[in-house]
Amino acid sequence: MANLLYQQIEMLSREKHIEPEVVISAIEDAMVVAARKFYKTEEDLRGKFNSESGQVDVHAVHTVVEEVTDPKREISLADAKKKNPSAEIGTEILTAKPTDVLGRIAAQTAKQVILQKVREAERDTIYNEYHTRAGELVTVIVKRAEGPDLIVDMGRTEARLPKREQSKLETYNIGERLRVVIKAVDRAAKGPQVIVSRADASLVQRLFEMEVPEIYDGTVQIRAAAREAGERTKVAVASRDKDVDPVGACVGMKGMRVQSIIRELRGEKIDIIPYNEETVAFAQKALSPAKVTRVQITDPENRKLEVIVEDSQLSLAIGKKGQNVRLASKLIGWDIDIKSEEEKRREIEEQMTALTAPTTPLTVLAGVGPKTIEKIEAAGILNLEKLASMTPEQLMEIPGIGEKMVDKIYQAVNRFYEGGDAAATPVETTDENGEETPAAEASAETATETGAAASGESPAEAASEPETSATTESASETNSEAAASTETETPAEQQEEKSS
């Protein structure tokens, strides 16, 4: 009986890949739980597997003390001497608890505890074995499907192939053998802990290591890889030996090496690119098969590049749905902005036009006060052309500009472009304190300023002119009255004046 039980323990240990001591410890703990549930006691119980008899003995443990404060865990020295004459203070007295009286419920509880303990030990073993093997290439067999995920058999344990880690080109059948890489080990997962992948870029690297001896022995190194599973992969390789061509070594004679990897990936396209330490040169190669005219670093801090290609190469450089430029960006680790020669030429022309084109200051707008102009200029709008191109919503985003002011601004802009002289029309304006003045006053002030400007006089001098002109007009009227009175006198009256 004892040998049979121990054989069962060893068989379970080999099946679960755990030590026999772990199983024995689980059995001892299970018997303690079952005994405590049966006896309904809070005593300190301890189980012990007897390899000779094949039985699991359960004992209540009491500590020998001078004065008992907890009868469930302590025993006096006198009582301990009765059970064991050699007992001393601090020693433990074991009292056997019969286990043959444990019923079916206690046995079921013990079974559940044993399974739980063994399962926990198995998960710890799997985690300790596989958490250091991330990125390793393994061969698995598709076992079953759980929703969109697949459960695969790794031999010693099961692994999960999630939907996100599956290639878009592939369909899988039960019993099919696959090459996958270990992605991670999820200790908190309820099901299989090991996560494997068919979509990770490291799968392509491991396959190259298997197919290319120069990569396996370190002569050729894979410096970077970017992949969109099922569609395209870009691999950057470099050689440590100047006599070895890294691209040629990976391609193989007549493409045999790379073709075997493509077959394993079910027809996925692979671009093999020579690695270069220089970012500009590396970017030109990364956009292969497109031919790049020039590359310019536009923002070194944020790692941004501007790439110029010929008009005929633009679609090839961008790729289907932007795939080529997206993979190239991942490969070199820089953001890439692709432009054609025509686009770059138009951009330069627009910049030159903006630099040389005349601009109209905002001060020409009648009806818009200086306070409002300051607010507009503070928002970066420094000329009338830019103001006219803005939408009402954009203008209302400027602090201090409301809906009514937007209307006034648009009216002033329209008057300027339609009449060419916005000051000729009396409109409401705004004084320096931001208050609106009546249209008549604004018109008079505008007319005064316009007249002063035309005569070369200051506004103050122009304002004083009406008084002078009024005096002149009064003198003229007096002279006219005298002349009129002279013309109405008769000839007799004139003769009398002469004789007198």
Coordinates of C-alpha atoms in Angstrom, one line a residue:
M1 CA 0.0 0.0 0.0
A2 CA 2.8 2.4 0.9
N3 CA 4.7 1.6 -2.2
L4 CA 1.6 2.0 -4.4
L5 CA 0.8 5.5 -2.9
Y6 CA 4.4 6.7 -3.3
Q7 CA 4.4 5.4 -6.9
Q8 CA 1.2 7.5 -7.5
I9 CA 3.0 10.5 -6.0
E10 CA 6.0 10.0 -8.3
M11 CA 3.9 9.6 -11.3
L12 CA 2.0 12.7 -10.6
S13 CA 5.2 14.6 -10.1
R14 CA 6.6 13.5 -13.4
E15 CA 3.4 14.4 -15.2
K16 CA 3.2 17.9 -13.7
H17 CA 6.9 18.4 -13.7
I18 CA 7.1 19.2 -10.0
E19 CA 9.1 17.6 -7.2
P20 CA 7.6 14.7 -5.2
E21 CA 8.1 16.7 -2.0
V22 CA 5.7 19.3 -3.3
V23 CA 3.0 16.6 -3.8
I24 CA 3.6 15.1 -0.3
S25 CA 3.4 18.6 1.3
A26 CA 0.1 19.1 -0.6
I27 CA -1.3 15.8 0.8
E28 CA -0.2 16.7 4.4
D29 CA -1.9 20.1 4.2
A30 CA -5.0 18.6 2.7
M31 CA -5.3 16.1 5.6
V32 CA -4.9 18.9 8.1
V33 CA -7.7 20.9 6.5
A34 CA -10.0 17.9 6.4
A35 CA -9.2 17.1 10.1
R36 CA -9.8 20.6 11.3
K37 CA -13.1 20.7 9.4
F38 CA -14.2 17.3 10.9
Y39 CA -13.1 18.0 14.5
K40 CA -14.2 21.7 14.3
T41 CA -11.1 22.7 16.4
E42 CA -8.8 25.6 16.4
E43 CA -5.9 23.6 17.7
D44 CA -2.6 23.8 15.8
L45 CA -2.7 20.7 13.7
R46 CA 0.2 19.2 11.8
G47 CA 0.2 16.5 9.1
K48 CA 3.0 14.0 8.6
F49 CA 3.3 11.5 5.7
N50 CA 4.5 8.1 6.8
S51 CA 6.4 6.6 3.9
E52 CA 6.5 3.1 5.6
S53 CA 2.8 2.8 6.4
G54 CA 1.5 5.0 3.6
Q55 CA -0.7 6.9 6.0
V56 CA -0.9 10.6 6.7
D57 CA -0.9 11.1 10.5
V58 CA -2.5 14.3 11.9
H59 CA -1.3 15.6 15.3
A60 CA -2.4 18.4 17.6
V61 CA 0.7 20.5 18.6
H62 CA 0.9 22.0 22.1
T63 CA 3.9 24.0 23.4
V64 CA 5.0 23.3 27.0
V65 CA 4.8 26.5 29.2
E66 CA 5.0 27.2 32.9
E67 CA 1.6 29.0 33.0
V68 CA -1.0 28.2 30.4
T69 CA -2.8 31.2 28.8
D70 CA -4.1 29.5 25.6
P71 CA -5.2 25.9 26.3
K72 CA -5.7 25.2 22.6
R73 CA -2.0 25.7 21.9
E74 CA -0.2 25.4 25.2
I75 CA 0.2 22.7 27.9
S76 CA 1.5 22.9 31.4
L77 CA 4.7 21.1 32.3
A78 CA 2.9 18.7 34.6
D79 CA 0.5 17.6 32.0
A80 CA 3.3 17.3 29.5
K81 CA 5.2 15.0 31.8
K82 CA 2.3 12.6 31.9
K83 CA 2.5 12.2 28.1
N84 CA 6.2 12.5 27.7
P85 CA 8.4 12.2 30.9
S86 CA 11.3 14.0 29.1
A87 CA 9.2 17.1 28.3
E88 CA 10.7 20.4 29.2
I89 CA 9.7 24.1 28.9
G90 CA 9.6 25.1 25.3
T91 CA 9.3 21.6 23.8
E92 CA 6.3 20.5 21.7
I93 CA 3.9 17.7 22.7
L94 CA 2.1 15.9 19.8
T95 CA -1.3 14.4 20.3
A96 CA -2.5 12.1 17.5
K97 CA -5.9 12.8 15.9
P98 CA -7.5 9.7 14.4
T99 CA -8.0 10.0 10.7
D100 CA -9.9 6.8 10.0
V101 CA -13.1 8.6 11.2
L102 CA -12.9 11.2 8.5
G103 CA -15.9 10.9 6.2
R104 CA -16.6 11.4 2.5
I105 CA -16.9 15.2 2.9
A106 CA -13.6 15.5 4.5
A107 CA -12.1 13.3 1.8
Q108 CA -13.6 15.5 -0.9
T109 CA -12.2 18.6 0.8
A110 CA -8.7 17.0 1.0
K111 CA -8.9 16.2 -2.7
Q112 CA -9.7 19.8 -3.6
V113 CA -6.9 21.1 -1.5
I114 CA -4.4 18.6 -3.1
L115 CA -5.5 19.6 -6.6
Q116 CA -5.2 23.3 -5.8
K117 CA -1.7 22.9 -4.2
V118 CA -0.5 20.8 -7.2
R119 CA -1.9 23.4 -9.6
E120 CA -0.2 26.3 -7.9
A121 CA 3.1 24.4 -7.8
E122 CA 2.7 23.6 -11.5
R123 CA 2.1 27.2 -12.4
D124 CA 5.2 28.3 -10.4
T125 CA 7.3 25.7 -12.2
I126 CA 6.0 26.9 -15.6
Y127 CA 6.7 30.5 -14.8
N128 CA 10.2 29.9 -13.5
E129 CA 11.0 27.9 -16.6
Y130 CA 9.6 30.1 -19.3
H131 CA 9.8 33.7 -18.1
T132 CA 13.5 33.8 -19.0
R133 CA 12.8 32.4 -22.5
A134 CA 11.0 35.3 -24.1
G135 CA 11.8 35.6 -27.7
E136 CA 12.8 32.0 -28.1
L137 CA 11.6 30.1 -31.2
V138 CA 9.6 26.9 -30.4
T139 CA 7.5 24.5 -32.3
V140 CA 3.9 23.9 -31.1
I141 CA 0.9 21.9 -32.2
V142 CA -2.6 23.5 -32.5
K143 CA -4.7 21.8 -29.9
R144 CA -8.0 23.6 -29.8
A145 CA -9.7 27.0 -30.3
E146 CA -11.1 29.1 -27.5
G147 CA -13.0 31.9 -29.2
P148 CA -10.6 33.8 -31.4
D149 CA -7.6 32.5 -29.5
L150 CA -5.8 29.3 -30.1
I151 CA -4.5 26.9 -27.4
V152 CA -1.3 25.2 -28.6
D153 CA 0.6 22.3 -27.1
M154 CA 4.3 23.0 -26.2
G155 CA 4.9 19.5 -25.0
R156 CA 5.4 20.2 -21.3
T157 CA 2.6 22.7 -21.1
E158 CA -0.1 24.5 -23.0
A159 CA 0.3 28.0 -24.4
R160 CA -2.1 30.6 -25.8
L161 CA -1.9 32.2 -29.3
P162 CA -4.1 35.3 -29.0
K163 CA -5.9 36.8 -32.0
R164 CA -3.7 39.9 -32.0
E165 CA -0.6 37.7 -32.3
Q166 CA -1.9 35.8 -35.3
S167 CA -0.9 36.6 -38.9
K168 CA -3.5 38.1 -41.2
L169 CA -2.6 35.7 -44.0
E170 CA -2.8 32.5 -42.0
T171 CA -5.6 30.1 -41.1
Y172 CA -4.9 27.3 -38.6
N173 CA -6.2 23.8 -38.3
I174 CA -6.3 21.5 -35.3
G175 CA -3.2 19.3 -35.2
E176 CA -1.2 21.7 -37.4
R177 CA 2.5 22.3 -36.4
L178 CA 3.6 25.9 -36.1
R179 CA 6.8 27.8 -35.4
V180 CA 6.1 30.5 -32.8
V181 CA 8.1 32.7 -30.5
I182 CA 7.5 33.0 -26.8
K183 CA 6.0 36.5 -26.3
A184 CA 5.6 36.6 -22.5
V185 CA 4.5 34.6 -19.4
D186 CA 1.4 35.9 -17.7
R187 CA 1.4 34.6 -14.1
A188 CA -2.0 36.0 -13.3
A189 CA -3.8 34.3 -16.2
K190 CA -6.5 31.7 -15.4
G191 CA -5.7 29.5 -18.3
P192 CA -2.3 28.8 -20.0
Q193 CA 0.3 31.3 -18.8
V194 CA 2.6 31.2 -21.8
I195 CA 1.7 33.6 -24.6
V196 CA 3.2 32.8 -28.0
S197 CA 3.2 34.8 -31.2
R198 CA 3.2 34.5 -35.0
A199 CA 3.0 38.2 -35.6
D200 CA 6.1 39.5 -33.6
A201 CA 9.1 40.8 -35.5
S202 CA 11.3 38.6 -33.4
L203 CA 9.9 35.5 -35.2
V204 CA 11.5 36.7 -38.5
Q205 CA 14.8 37.3 -36.7
R206 CA 14.7 33.7 -35.2
L207 CA 13.9 32.3 -38.6
F208 CA 16.9 34.1 -40.2
E209 CA 19.1 32.8 -37.4
M210 CA 18.0 29.3 -38.3
E211 CA 18.4 29.7 -42.1
V212 CA 21.5 31.9 -42.2
P213 CA 24.7 30.5 -40.6
E214 CA 26.4 33.9 -40.7
I215 CA 23.7 35.3 -38.4
Y216 CA 23.9 32.3 -36.1
D217 CA 27.6 32.6 -35.6
G218 CA 27.5 36.4 -35.3
T219 CA 29.2 37.5 -38.5
V220 CA 26.1 39.2 -39.7
Q221 CA 23.8 40.9 -37.2
I222 CA 20.2 41.9 -37.5
R223 CA 20.3 45.5 -36.2
A224 CA 16.6 46.4 -36.5
A225 CA 13.3 44.9 -37.7
A226 CA 9.8 46.2 -38.4
R227 CA 6.9 44.1 -39.3
E228 CA 3.2 44.2 -40.2
A229 CA 2.3 40.5 -39.9
G230 CA 0.9 39.0 -43.1
E231 CA 2.0 41.8 -45.3
R232 CA 5.6 43.0 -45.2
T233 CA 8.7 43.0 -43.0
K234 CA 11.8 45.2 -43.2
V235 CA 15.0 43.8 -41.7
A236 CA 18.2 45.9 -41.4
V237 CA 21.4 43.8 -41.3
A238 CA 25.1 44.7 -40.8
S239 CA 28.3 42.7 -41.2
R240 CA 31.2 42.5 -38.8
D241 CA 33.4 41.2 -41.6
K242 CA 34.0 43.6 -44.5
D243 CA 34.4 40.7 -46.9
V244 CA 30.9 39.4 -46.1
D245 CA 27.9 41.0 -47.8
P246 CA 25.1 41.0 -45.2
V247 CA 22.3 41.3 -47.7
G248 CA 23.7 38.6 -50.0
A249 CA 24.2 36.3 -47.0
C250 CA 20.6 36.7 -46.0
V251 CA 19.2 36.3 -49.5
G252 CA 21.3 33.2 -50.3
M253 CA 22.1 31.7 -53.6
K254 CA 19.2 32.4 -56.0
G255 CA 17.2 33.6 -53.0
M256 CA 17.0 30.1 -51.4
R257 CA 17.5 31.3 -47.8
V258 CA 15.0 34.1 -47.8
Q259 CA 12.5 32.1 -49.9
S260 CA 12.3 29.4 -47.2
I261 CA 11.5 32.0 -44.6
I262 CA 8.8 33.5 -46.9
R263 CA 7.3 30.1 -47.3
E264 CA 7.2 29.7 -43.5
L265 CA 5.4 33.1 -43.2
R266 CA 2.9 32.0 -45.9
G267 CA 4.1 34.5 -48.6
E268 CA 4.8 37.6 -46.5
K269 CA 7.1 40.0 -48.3
I270 CA 10.5 40.7 -46.8
D271 CA 12.8 43.6 -47.5
I272 CA 16.5 43.1 -46.5
I273 CA 18.2 46.5 -46.0
P274 CA 21.9 47.2 -45.3
Y275 CA 22.2 49.0 -41.9
N276 CA 23.9 52.4 -41.7
E277 CA 24.9 54.5 -38.7
E278 CA 24.1 57.7 -40.6
T279 CA 20.4 58.5 -40.3
V280 CA 20.1 60.1 -43.7
A281 CA 21.7 57.2 -45.6
F282 CA 19.8 54.7 -43.5
A283 CA 16.5 56.4 -44.3
Q284 CA 17.2 56.3 -48.1
K285 CA 17.7 52.5 -47.9
A286 CA 14.8 52.0 -45.5
L287 CA 12.3 53.3 -48.1
S288 CA 13.3 50.7 -50.6
P289 CA 12.2 49.8 -53.2
A290 CA 11.5 53.5 -53.9
K291 CA 14.3 55.7 -55.0
V292 CA 14.9 58.7 -52.8
T293 CA 16.1 62.0 -54.2
R294 CA 17.3 63.6 -50.9
V295 CA 16.7 63.4 -47.2
Q296 CA 16.8 66.3 -44.8
I297 CA 16.6 66.3 -40.9
T298 CA 14.0 68.9 -40.0
D299 CA 13.7 68.4 -36.2
P300 CA 16.6 66.6 -34.5
E301 CA 15.0 66.8 -31.1
N302 CA 11.7 65.2 -32.1
R303 CA 13.5 62.9 -34.6
K304 CA 11.7 64.1 -37.8
L305 CA 12.9 63.7 -41.4
E306 CA 11.7 65.2 -44.7
V307 CA 12.2 62.9 -47.7
I308 CA 11.9 64.2 -51.3
V309 CA 11.2 61.7 -54.1
E310 CA 10.5 62.0 -57.8
D311 CA 6.8 62.4 -58.7
S312 CA 6.7 58.9 -60.2
Q313 CA 8.2 57.4 -57.0
L314 CA 5.8 59.0 -54.6
S315 CA 3.2 56.3 -54.5
L316 CA 5.9 53.6 -54.3
A317 CA 7.6 55.3 -51.4
I318 CA 4.4 55.7 -49.5
G319 CA 3.2 52.2 -50.2
K320 CA -0.2 50.6 -50.0
K321 CA -2.2 52.5 -47.3
G322 CA 1.1 54.1 -46.2
Q323 CA 2.7 50.8 -45.3
N324 CA 6.1 51.3 -46.8
V325 CA 6.8 54.7 -45.1
R326 CA 5.2 53.4 -41.8
L327 CA 7.6 50.4 -41.7
A328 CA 10.5 52.6 -42.6
S329 CA 9.7 54.9 -39.8
K330 CA 9.6 52.1 -37.3
L331 CA 12.8 50.7 -38.7
I332 CA 14.9 53.8 -38.3
G333 CA 13.0 55.2 -35.3
W334 CA 12.3 58.6 -37.0
D335 CA 9.1 60.3 -38.2
I336 CA 9.2 60.6 -42.0
D337 CA 7.4 63.2 -44.1
I338 CA 7.5 62.3 -47.8
K339 CA 7.0 64.9 -50.5
S340 CA 7.3 64.8 -54.2
E341 CA 9.6 67.2 -56.2
E342 CA 6.5 69.1 -57.4
E343 CA 5.1 69.5 -53.9
K344 CA 8.4 70.7 -52.6
R345 CA 8.7 73.2 -55.5
R346 CA 5.2 74.6 -54.8
E347 CA 6.0 74.9 -51.2
I348 CA 9.2 76.8 -51.8
E349 CA 7.3 79.1 -54.3
E350 CA 4.6 79.8 -51.7
Q351 CA 7.2 80.6 -49.1
M352 CA 9.0 83.0 -51.5
T353 CA 5.7 84.6 -52.5
A354 CA 4.8 85.1 -48.8
L355 CA 8.2 86.7 -48.2
T356 CA 8.1 89.1 -51.2
A357 CA 4.3 89.9 -51.4
P358 CA 3.3 93.3 -50.1
T359 CA 1.2 93.3 -47.0
T360 CA -1.4 95.8 -45.8
P361 CA -1.3 96.9 -42.2
L362 CA -4.4 96.6 -40.0
T363 CA -4.5 100.3 -39.3
V364 CA -6.1 101.0 -42.6
L365 CA -9.4 99.5 -41.3
A366 CA -11.9 102.2 -40.5
G367 CA -14.3 101.2 -37.7
V368 CA -11.8 99.0 -35.9
G369 CA -10.3 100.7 -32.9
P370 CA -6.7 100.5 -31.8
K371 CA -7.5 98.3 -28.8
T372 CA -9.1 95.7 -31.1
I373 CA -6.2 95.9 -33.5
E374 CA -3.8 95.2 -30.6
K375 CA -5.8 92.1 -29.7
I376 CA -5.7 90.9 -33.3
E377 CA -2.0 91.5 -33.6
A378 CA -1.3 89.8 -30.3
A379 CA -2.8 86.6 -31.8
G380 CA -0.2 86.8 -34.6
I381 CA -2.3 88.4 -37.3
L382 CA -0.2 91.3 -38.5
N383 CA -1.7 92.1 -41.9
L384 CA -5.0 92.6 -43.6
E385 CA -4.5 89.7 -46.1
K386 CA -4.2 87.2 -43.3
L387 CA -7.2 88.7 -41.4
A388 CA -9.3 88.4 -44.6
S389 CA -8.5 84.7 -45.0
M390 CA -9.8 83.8 -41.5
T391 CA -13.2 82.4 -40.7
P392 CA -15.5 83.9 -38.0
E393 CA -14.9 81.0 -35.8
Q394 CA -11.2 81.5 -35.9
L395 CA -11.6 85.2 -35.1
M396 CA -13.8 84.5 -32.1
E397 CA -11.1 82.3 -30.7
I398 CA -9.0 85.5 -30.2
P399 CA -9.3 86.7 -26.6
G400 CA -11.5 89.8 -26.3
I401 CA -13.1 89.4 -29.8
G402 CA -16.9 88.8 -29.6
E403 CA -19.5 88.1 -32.2
K404 CA -20.5 91.8 -32.7
M405 CA -16.8 92.8 -33.1
V406 CA -16.4 90.0 -35.7
D407 CA -19.2 91.5 -37.7
K408 CA -17.6 95.0 -37.6
I409 CA -14.3 93.6 -38.6
Y410 CA -15.8 91.9 -41.7
Q411 CA -17.7 95.0 -42.6
A412 CA -14.5 97.0 -42.4
V413 CA -12.6 94.5 -44.5
N414 CA -15.3 94.4 -47.1
R415 CA -15.4 98.2 -47.4
F416 CA -11.7 98.3 -47.8
Y417 CA -11.7 95.8 -50.7
E418 CA -14.8 97.1 -52.4
G419 CA -14.2 100.9 -52.1
G420 CA -10.5 101.1 -51.7
D421 CA -11.0 103.9 -49.1
A422 CA -12.5 102.6 -45.9
A423 CA -12.3 106.0 -44.3
A424 CA -14.7 107.6 -46.7
T425 CA -17.8 105.9 -45.1
P426 CA -19.0 107.1 -41.7
V427 CA -19.0 104.0 -39.4
E428 CA -19.0 103.4 -35.7
T429 CA -15.6 103.3 -34.3
T430 CA -13.9 102.6 -31.0
D431 CA -11.9 105.1 -29.0
E432 CA -8.7 104.4 -27.2
N433 CA -10.6 103.3 -24.1
G434 CA -12.5 100.7 -26.1
E435 CA -15.8 102.7 -26.2
E436 CA -17.8 103.3 -29.4
T437 CA -18.2 106.8 -30.7
P438 CA -21.2 108.1 -32.8
A439 CA -20.9 107.8 -36.5
A440 CA -21.1 111.6 -37.1
E441 CA -18.3 112.4 -34.7
A442 CA -16.2 109.6 -36.2
S443 CA -16.9 111.0 -39.7
A444 CA -16.0 114.6 -38.7
E445 CA -12.8 113.5 -37.0
T446 CA -11.9 111.4 -40.0
A447 CA -12.6 114.2 -42.4
T448 CA -10.4 116.6 -40.3
E449 CA -7.6 114.2 -40.3
T450 CA -7.9 113.6 -44.0
G451 CA -7.9 117.3 -44.8
A452 CA -4.9 117.9 -42.5
A453 CA -3.0 115.1 -44.3
A454 CA -3.8 116.5 -47.7
S455 CA -2.6 120.1 -46.8
G456 CA 0.4 118.9 -44.9
E457 CA -0.9 120.5 -41.7
S458 CA -1.3 118.8 -38.4
P459 CA -4.9 118.0 -37.2
A460 CA -4.7 120.9 -34.7
E461 CA -4.0 123.4 -37.4
A462 CA -6.6 121.9 -39.6
A463 CA -9.1 122.3 -36.8
S464 CA -8.4 126.0 -36.4
E465 CA -9.0 126.8 -40.1
P466 CA -12.8 127.2 -39.8
E467 CA -12.5 130.2 -37.5
T468 CA -10.1 132.0 -40.0
S469 CA -12.4 131.3 -42.9
A470 CA -15.4 132.6 -41.0
T471 CA -13.7 135.9 -40.3
T472 CA -12.8 136.3 -44.0
E473 CA -16.3 135.5 -45.1
S474 CA -17.7 138.2 -42.7
A475 CA -15.4 140.9 -44.1
S476 CA -16.4 140.0 -47.6
E477 CA -20.0 140.3 -46.8
T478 CA -19.4 143.9 -45.4
N479 CA -17.6 145.0 -48.6
S480 CA -20.4 143.5 -50.7
E481 CA -23.0 145.4 -48.8
A482 CA -21.1 148.7 -49.2
A483 CA -20.8 148.1 -52.9
A484 CA -24.5 147.3 -53.2
S485 CA -25.5 150.5 -51.4
T486 CA -23.3 152.6 -53.8
E487 CA -24.8 151.1 -56.8
T488 CA -28.4 152.1 -55.7
E489 CA -27.8 155.8 -55.3
T490 CA -29.4 158.2 -58.0
P491 CA -27.4 160.6 -60.2
A492 CA -29.0 163.7 -58.5
E493 CA -27.7 162.5 -55.1
Q494 CA -24.3 161.9 -56.6
Q495 CA -24.3 165.5 -58.0
E496 CA -25.3 167.0 -54.7
E497 CA -22.4 165.2 -53.0
K498 CA -20.1 166.7 -55.6
S499 CA -21.4 170.4 -55.2
S500 CA -21.3 170.2 -51.4

